[in-house]
């Protein structure tokens, strides 16, 4: 022990100068900028957005921010496609940036998905036709001034002056960049930092609703406190895993778990102590389960989804789930496959509880945003069944499901923004009664999304559910599939109930109006419908794509 | 001194922080308890770094501090706006949304 | 030449598209467009026929693969055509008779404001029927099969303002569905048995498959044929289908569509040859229907329904022949073609009579029309002579061959079937003579119609009489032409195969016997309807007559057994559904709802209790993980 202590001391005392031969040389970090370019482009665009906020005149900010976001995200997507075309998704996949970030199939696939989600979300963020014109200014879903007291004099002044919170665009971009690193993180430190990088902007975005500010702020506080709490637990888990393996790199930990690592005296001391590994692993997994909204770490979801501005909810529901499931897959498949006999039964339990509780509580919901929140919890359960498969088809089915689910979710929340009454969005389900009579097209589109959520054949939801259940059944989790199918049946009940409500009930006399969206929101909704139908009718190409992208680098 | 003792201290601090999150009503205090948990993690990192004789844990501790600082910036901003619109920082007042 | 096969189907389909999409602006020219596309298709048919004739008999099968319809691994559904002698025969019959009837309809439907739509449907029918006979696999055949069903439904119900027409269309559709189910299940069984449903591979592997499978497929195909061709027990729709315009009755419900069942059986000859049980079933169905239709035809006073009964009976002959196997296939098709001529001619004649008599159909109100409608009388009369099998005319050549083939089957079966066919010929002579006498001879029994208009019988315009004359020409000479040097036999033999069989009765004996029953039938009819005046109100008649007037109680049977039975079954199922199923479902729903309400309360809105749940969850997660390892 003293020998090691002396070696460590030698690193930071003058003894190092005297004993250079014993000092491990710290090499200059080697960063593969080209391979990290998608993330760097998004970060660059975000920083540019901050500069626009600082220097551009207020009138020019909206257009500037929108342009920077769209161009940045499009460029990032192009870079991702170029990387994939270069073979980084398969043959050339490796770990870049000194072991911090993986460039491989799942990472590129998920990053591409996230970037596309963000692009669509940018459109819904930028929508300015839905709210009535305030003092001659078109306004979006966000508060005139986030810091102002709701209803206070300062806020009224800001509204009169036509302020808008254009900071949401850089915030979105920072979150996107964090989410892109999250599923690609190849050591636990990067995992933690990227988690915070995408979480912090989301906490802020949640608080910025133009209407129902109190609810919005409450959502933000709840999300923030619980998020910080969960990341503290995750960090402690990282500390324990580091204590167990002496490294935070995924490959390094996996080697220690498998027993193939070079044994140092310190390692010999800690590897005997499996408690460190098991407790640490469980805590890290808990941090990720919080983000995917698995029961019992789901309780923030309904409140935050309901309170946050609806475009933000749509973005969160889609992108956070993609990023977090990506990270969960990598963690379980790369770091902890050696102890899958320990975590699989536990995850079985989590998946079952998540599916059942999500579906059952949704049955009695009366608010459409809360309903979608519980539906997203149930979907997290369905996705977990694919994760548990521990097979290549498990990975590809989860990847496919994420694509199918996220675009439908974005579209669904975009529809929610359109149904409005005097108080803003009319989210209470009773107001949606008879919507099919007033606005058949919108109701039909929403019905398509609901059918997809319910997993009715010829929709993307069915293809995805079929893929994960098939993978799970092949992985030996037949009881899990049975529970999944039963929960799907329960879930179908409340989705179909909404459809019945929209089409077969008399409209209320003071029912909501349906706002005519600009092409921005229309694009988001149309894309949702297109993905739903394409992945539902002809899923094979995308299943193959996900299958090709389903190999992790280690 | 046995480094394991530092780990025990770290676990104790973490538990105190977690208990504070569960018990305290004031959002600021709840948040401070979360910071306490992060610091407990830092202590664990540094101890393990010492145990394993590599620098990773100590570097992570620095990262954690930076992240914690960023969290403070965002968190305080959120809590302050929350306080200003309700004149209360009690998390138990935040129950507009439930069921 | 091969792309022309697609054009054969494409031409009328295009016509249907133009007419149905074109809308009202085509109202003035639509009927000619319809005729044009039918004629185009006929011309293509003739060109292809000439091409086939120029080849040696072994080379007379053309195929044309258009595209792959459903490309799924292991399930290959192609859109491809196969033109051989059998299809060619049908193509010429369908397009030839079809074109004539199109032209006839121009006159017949002159005063109908939906004439354009009518021609659109007729073109649609032609396309579907051609698809049916040209398909090179059962799935595509099924498409055509459903297509003709649709066209038939649309055309029977063409005058849907009449409740009887709408009901008849529905009835035809429903009864046909039963048969269609048979065909679709047959295709499924075929696919699981052979791994394909294209004609060629299926027929090639018939020998490798168990007898039971083949019998199953055969019986299912027979069910399909019964539905489409109005054979017992699915015959009830054909009489009501006469509610459609008369050209429809002539084209679809006499000459072409109803013979699709015969086509199906002959086309599937390879399957039936290897499944004697199914073959016998075909014979029995044919024999029963032959007598059944003939008896119904004797009792009907409605001229079209009498002819419909006759159609049923004649198709019974074809079925009987098709069930005899290689001895009968050729004669089934030959009778089908000659029947196509004379029955279409008879229907057009009936239409012409109705045209002149204010749409009256009751033969008891006709009489003595021969002087008022000379052309109709002559053409109808030639058709009449052909159908009863007057020596030298078409029906004589084809029907006698069937009777002969039935005897040639040998054994008790042969004697029975032959006797039934022979008796059927006698009844045919009786009811057709009855129709002839009641319509064209005797006294005038005309009565004013419901609105008080006195009928002024007159000859129909040329556009109607010319097609009738051409068909009459066919009725007289087709059979004879086919039989010169056994031309038809030699033409079809490569496809259907043929064996002569050994008749226990000499050919001349059969001819004599047939002539005897023919004379008996005609004489009996003359006795009842020629020498005595026909009462304007139908006499009560014997028990059999009354039953035959009600289509031998087929509707009553269906009502009692199927409708009532179905109602009882439905009621008990509804009861079961309400109590057991709904009870279980509602109970579950209530249970889930209650559970949901309780679980919801956990979501109490307080951050701190959420944090408790998270920390508790983490503790459980950690504990469970540790437990798994047993640390």
Coordinates of N, CA, C and O in Angstrom, one line a residue, chain C residues 434-524:
Chain C
X434 N -93.7 -24.7 -74.3 CA -94.7 -23.9 -73.5 C -94.4 -22.4 -73.7 O -95.3 -21.6 -74.0
X435 N -93.1 -22.1 -73.5 CA -92.8 -20.7 -73.7 C -93.1 -20.2 -75.1 O -93.8 -19.1 -75.2
X436 N -92.8 -21.0 -76.0 CA -93.0 -20.6 -77.4 C -94.5 -20.4 -77.7 O -94.9 -19.4 -78.3
X437 N -95.2 -21.4 -77.3 CA -96.7 -21.3 -77.6 C -97.3 -20.2 -76.8 O -98.1 -19.5 -77.4
X438 N -97.0 -20.0 -75.6 CA -97.7 -19.0 -74.8 C -97.4 -17.6 -75.3 O -98.1 -16.6 -75.2
X439 N -96.1 -17.4 -75.9 CA -95.7 -16.1 -76.3 C -96.2 -15.8 -77.7 O -96.8 -14.7 -77.9
X440 N -96.0 -16.7 -78.6 CA -96.2 -16.3 -80.0 C -97.4 -16.9 -80.7 O -97.8 -16.5 -81.7
X441 N -98.0 -17.9 -80.0 CA -99.2 -18.5 -80.6 C -100.4 -18.2 -79.8 O -100.4 -17.5 -78.8
X442 N -101.5 -18.9 -80.2 CA -102.8 -18.7 -79.4 C -103.4 -17.4 -79.6 O -103.2 -16.7 -80.6
X443 N -104.3 -17.0 -78.6 CA -105.0 -15.8 -78.7 C -104.3 -14.6 -78.1 O -103.4 -14.8 -77.3
X444 N -104.7 -13.4 -78.5 CA -104.2 -12.3 -77.8 C -104.7 -12.2 -76.4 O -105.9 -12.4 -76.1
X445 N -103.8 -12.1 -75.4 CA -104.3 -12.0 -74.0 C -103.7 -10.7 -73.4 O -103.4 -10.6 -72.3
X446 N -103.5 -9.7 -74.3 CA -102.8 -8.5 -73.8 C -103.7 -7.8 -72.9 O -104.9 -7.8 -73.0
X447 N -103.1 -7.1 -71.9 CA -103.8 -6.3 -71.0 C -103.1 -5.0 -70.8 O -101.9 -4.9 -70.9
X448 N -103.8 -3.9 -70.5 CA -103.2 -2.7 -70.3 C -102.3 -2.8 -69.1 O -102.6 -3.5 -68.1
X449 N -101.2 -2.0 -69.1 CA -100.3 -2.0 -67.9 C -100.9 -1.2 -66.8 O -102.0 -0.7 -66.9
X450 N -100.1 -1.1 -65.7 CA -100.6 -0.4 -64.5 C -101.1 1.0 -64.8 O -102.1 1.5 -64.1
X451 N -100.5 1.7 -65.7 CA -100.9 3.0 -66.0 C -102.0 3.1 -67.1 O -102.4 4.2 -67.5
X452 N -102.5 2.0 -67.5 CA -103.6 2.0 -68.4 C -103.2 2.0 -69.9 O -104.1 2.2 -70.7
X453 N -101.9 2.0 -70.2 CA -101.5 2.0 -71.6 C -101.8 0.7 -72.2 O -101.4 -0.4 -71.8
X454 N -102.6 0.7 -73.3 CA -102.8 -0.5 -74.1 C -101.4 -0.9 -74.8 O -100.7 0.0 -75.3
X455 N -101.0 -2.2 -74.8 CA -99.8 -2.5 -75.5 C -100.0 -2.4 -77.0 O -101.0 -2.7 -77.5
X456 N -99.0 -1.9 -77.7 CA -99.0 -1.9 -79.1 C -97.8 -2.6 -79.6 O -96.8 -2.0 -79.9
X457 N -97.9 -4.0 -79.7 CA -96.7 -4.8 -80.0 C -96.2 -4.3 -81.4 O -96.9 -4.1 -82.3
X458 N -94.8 -4.2 -81.4 CA -94.2 -3.7 -82.6 C -92.8 -4.4 -82.7 O -92.3 -4.8 -81.6
X459 N -92.3 -4.5 -83.9 CA -91.0 -5.1 -84.0 C -89.9 -4.1 -83.4 O -90.1 -2.9 -83.5
X460 N -88.9 -4.6 -82.9 CA -87.8 -3.8 -82.3 C -87.0 -3.1 -83.4 O -87.0 -3.6 -84.5
X461 N -86.3 -2.1 -83.1 CA -85.4 -1.4 -84.1 C -84.3 -2.3 -84.5 O -84.0 -3.3 -83.9
X462 N -83.7 -2.0 -85.7 CA -82.7 -2.8 -86.3 C -81.5 -3.1 -85.3 O -80.9 -4.2 -85.3
X463 N -81.2 -2.0 -84.5 CA -80.0 -2.2 -83.7 C -80.2 -3.3 -82.7 O -79.2 -3.9 -82.2
X464 N -81.5 -3.7 -82.4 CA -81.7 -4.8 -81.6 C -81.9 -6.1 -82.4 O -81.4 -7.2 -81.9
X465 N -82.5 -6.0 -83.5 CA -82.8 -7.3 -84.2 C -81.6 -7.8 -84.9 O -81.4 -9.1 -85.1
X466 N -80.6 -7.0 -85.3 CA -79.4 -7.5 -86.0 C -78.6 -8.4 -85.0 O -78.3 -9.5 -85.4
X467 N -78.3 -7.9 -83.8 CA -77.6 -8.9 -82.9 C -78.4 -10.2 -82.7 O -77.8 -11.2 -82.6
X468 N -79.7 -10.0 -82.6 CA -80.5 -11.2 -82.4 C -80.3 -12.2 -83.6 O -80.2 -13.4 -83.4
X469 N -80.3 -11.6 -84.8 CA -80.2 -12.5 -86.0 C -78.8 -13.2 -86.0 O -78.7 -14.4 -86.3
X470 N -77.8 -12.4 -85.6 CA -76.4 -13.0 -85.6 C -76.4 -14.2 -84.7 O -75.9 -15.3 -84.9
X471 N -77.0 -14.0 -83.5 CA -77.0 -15.0 -82.5 C -77.8 -16.2 -83.0 O -77.4 -17.4 -82.7
X472 N -78.9 -15.9 -83.7 CA -79.7 -17.0 -84.2 C -78.9 -17.8 -85.2 O -79.0 -19.1 -85.2
X473 N -78.2 -17.1 -86.0 CA -77.3 -17.8 -87.0 C -76.4 -18.8 -86.2 O -76.2 -19.9 -86.6
X474 N -75.8 -18.2 -85.1 CA -74.9 -19.1 -84.3 C -75.6 -20.3 -83.7 O -75.1 -21.4 -83.7
X475 N -76.9 -20.0 -83.3 CA -77.6 -21.1 -82.7 C -77.9 -22.2 -83.7 O -77.9 -23.4 -83.3
X476 N -78.0 -21.8 -84.9 CA -78.4 -22.8 -85.9 C -77.1 -23.6 -86.3 O -77.1 -24.8 -86.3
X477 N -76.0 -22.9 -86.6 CA -74.9 -23.5 -87.3 C -73.7 -23.9 -86.4 O -72.9 -24.7 -86.8
X478 N -73.6 -23.2 -85.2 CA -72.3 -23.4 -84.4 C -72.1 -24.8 -84.1 O -71.0 -25.4 -84.4
X479 N -73.1 -25.5 -83.6 CA -72.9 -26.9 -83.2 C -72.5 -27.8 -84.4 O -71.5 -28.6 -84.3
X480 N -73.1 -27.6 -85.5 CA -72.7 -28.3 -86.7 C -71.3 -28.0 -87.2 O -70.6 -29.0 -87.4
X481 N -70.9 -26.8 -87.2 CA -69.6 -26.4 -87.6 C -68.6 -27.1 -86.7 O -67.5 -27.6 -87.1
X482 N -68.9 -27.0 -85.4 CA -67.9 -27.6 -84.4 C -67.7 -29.1 -84.6 O -66.7 -29.6 -84.3
X483 N -68.8 -29.7 -85.1 CA -68.8 -31.1 -85.2 C -68.2 -31.7 -86.5 O -67.9 -32.8 -86.6
X484 N -68.1 -30.8 -87.5 CA -67.5 -31.2 -88.8 C -66.1 -31.7 -88.5 O -65.2 -31.0 -88.0
X485 N -65.8 -33.0 -88.8 CA -64.5 -33.5 -88.6 C -64.0 -33.4 -87.1 O -62.8 -33.3 -86.9
X486 N -65.0 -33.3 -86.2 CA -64.7 -33.2 -84.7 C -63.7 -32.0 -84.5 O -62.8 -32.1 -83.7
X487 N -63.9 -30.9 -85.2 CA -63.0 -29.8 -85.1 C -62.8 -29.3 -83.7 O -61.7 -29.0 -83.2
X488 N -64.0 -29.1 -83.0 CA -63.9 -28.6 -81.6 C -63.1 -29.5 -80.7 O -62.3 -29.1 -79.9
X489 N -63.4 -30.8 -80.9 CA -62.7 -31.8 -80.1 C -61.2 -31.7 -80.2 O -60.4 -31.6 -79.3
X490 N -60.8 -31.6 -81.5 CA -59.4 -31.5 -81.8 C -58.7 -30.2 -81.3 O -57.6 -30.2 -80.8
X491 N -59.5 -29.2 -81.3 CA -59.0 -27.9 -80.9 C -58.8 -27.9 -79.4 O -57.7 -27.5 -78.9
X492 N -59.7 -28.4 -78.6 CA -59.6 -28.4 -77.1 C -58.8 -29.5 -76.5 O -58.2 -29.3 -75.4
X493 N -58.7 -30.6 -77.3 CA -58.1 -31.8 -76.7 C -56.7 -31.6 -76.0 O -56.5 -32.1 -75.0
X494 N -55.8 -30.7 -76.6 CA -54.5 -30.6 -76.0 C -54.6 -30.0 -74.6 O -53.7 -30.3 -73.8
X495 N -55.6 -29.2 -74.3 CA -55.7 -28.6 -73.0 C -56.5 -29.5 -72.0 O -56.0 -29.8 -70.9
X496 N -57.6 -30.0 -72.4 CA -58.5 -30.8 -71.5 C -58.2 -32.2 -71.5 O -58.6 -32.9 -70.5
X497 N -57.6 -32.7 -72.5 CA -57.5 -34.2 -72.7 C -58.9 -34.7 -73.1 O -59.9 -34.1 -72.9
X498 N -58.8 -35.9 -73.7 CA -60.1 -36.5 -74.0 C -60.0 -38.0 -74.1 O -59.0 -38.6 -74.5
X499 N -61.0 -38.7 -73.7 CA -61.1 -40.1 -73.9 C -62.5 -40.5 -74.3 O -63.4 -39.8 -73.9
X500 N -62.6 -41.5 -75.1 CA -63.9 -41.7 -75.7 C -64.9 -42.4 -74.8 O -66.1 -42.2 -74.9
X501 N -64.4 -43.3 -74.0 CA -65.3 -44.0 -73.1 C -66.0 -45.1 -73.9 O -66.0 -45.1 -75.2
X502 N -66.6 -46.1 -73.2 CA -67.3 -47.1 -73.9 C -68.8 -47.1 -73.5 O -69.2 -47.5 -72.4
X503 N -69.6 -46.5 -74.4 CA -71.0 -46.4 -74.1 C -71.6 -47.8 -74.2 O -71.4 -48.5 -75.2
X504 N -72.4 -48.2 -73.2 CA -73.1 -49.4 -73.4 C -74.3 -49.3 -74.4 O -74.9 -50.3 -74.7
X505 N -74.6 -48.1 -74.7 CA -75.7 -47.9 -75.7 C -75.1 -47.3 -76.9 O -74.2 -46.5 -76.9
X506 N -75.6 -47.8 -78.0 CA -75.0 -47.3 -79.3 C -75.5 -45.8 -79.5 O -76.5 -45.4 -79.0
X507 N -74.6 -45.1 -80.3 CA -74.9 -43.7 -80.6 C -76.3 -43.5 -81.2 O -77.0 -42.6 -80.8
X508 N -76.6 -44.3 -82.2 CA -77.9 -44.2 -82.9 C -79.0 -44.4 -81.9 O -80.1 -43.8 -82.0
X509 N -78.8 -45.3 -81.0 CA -79.9 -45.6 -80.0 C -80.2 -44.4 -79.2 O -81.3 -44.0 -78.9
X510 N -79.1 -43.7 -78.8 CA -79.3 -42.5 -77.9 C -80.0 -41.4 -78.7 O -80.9 -40.8 -78.3
X511 N -79.5 -41.3 -80.0 CA -80.2 -40.3 -80.8 C -81.7 -40.5 -81.0 O -82.5 -39.6 -80.8
X512 N -82.0 -41.8 -81.2 CA -83.4 -42.1 -81.3 C -84.1 -41.8 -80.0 O -85.2 -41.2 -80.0
X513 N -83.5 -42.3 -78.9 CA -84.2 -42.1 -77.6 C -84.4 -40.6 -77.3 O -85.5 -40.2 -76.9
X514 N -83.4 -39.8 -77.7 CA -83.5 -38.4 -77.4 C -84.6 -37.8 -78.3 O -85.4 -37.0 -77.8
X515 N -84.7 -38.2 -79.5 CA -85.8 -37.7 -80.4 C -87.1 -38.1 -79.8 O -88.1 -37.3 -79.9
X516 N -87.2 -39.3 -79.3 CA -88.5 -39.8 -78.8 C -88.9 -38.9 -77.6 O -90.0 -38.4 -77.6
X517 N -88.0 -38.7 -76.6 CA -88.4 -37.8 -75.5 C -88.7 -36.4 -75.9 O -89.6 -35.7 -75.4
X518 N -88.0 -36.0 -77.0 CA -88.2 -34.6 -77.5 C -89.6 -34.5 -78.0 O -90.4 -33.6 -77.7
X519 N -90.0 -35.5 -78.8 CA -91.3 -35.5 -79.4 C -92.4 -35.5 -78.3 O -93.4 -34.8 -78.3
X520 N -92.1 -36.4 -77.3 CA -93.0 -36.5 -76.2 C -93.2 -35.2 -75.5 O -94.3 -34.7 -75.2
X521 N -92.1 -34.5 -75.2 CA -92.2 -33.2 -74.5 C -92.9 -32.2 -75.3 O -93.8 -31.5 -74.8
X522 N -92.6 -32.1 -76.6 CA -93.3 -31.1 -77.4 C -94.7 -31.4 -77.5 O -95.6 -30.5 -77.4
X523 N -95.0 -32.7 -77.7 CA -96.4 -33.1 -77.8 C -97.2 -32.8 -76.6 O -98.4 -32.3 -76.6
X524 N -96.7 -33.1 -75.4 CA -97.3 -32.8 -74.2 C -97.6 -31.3 -74.0 O -98.7 -30.9 -73.6

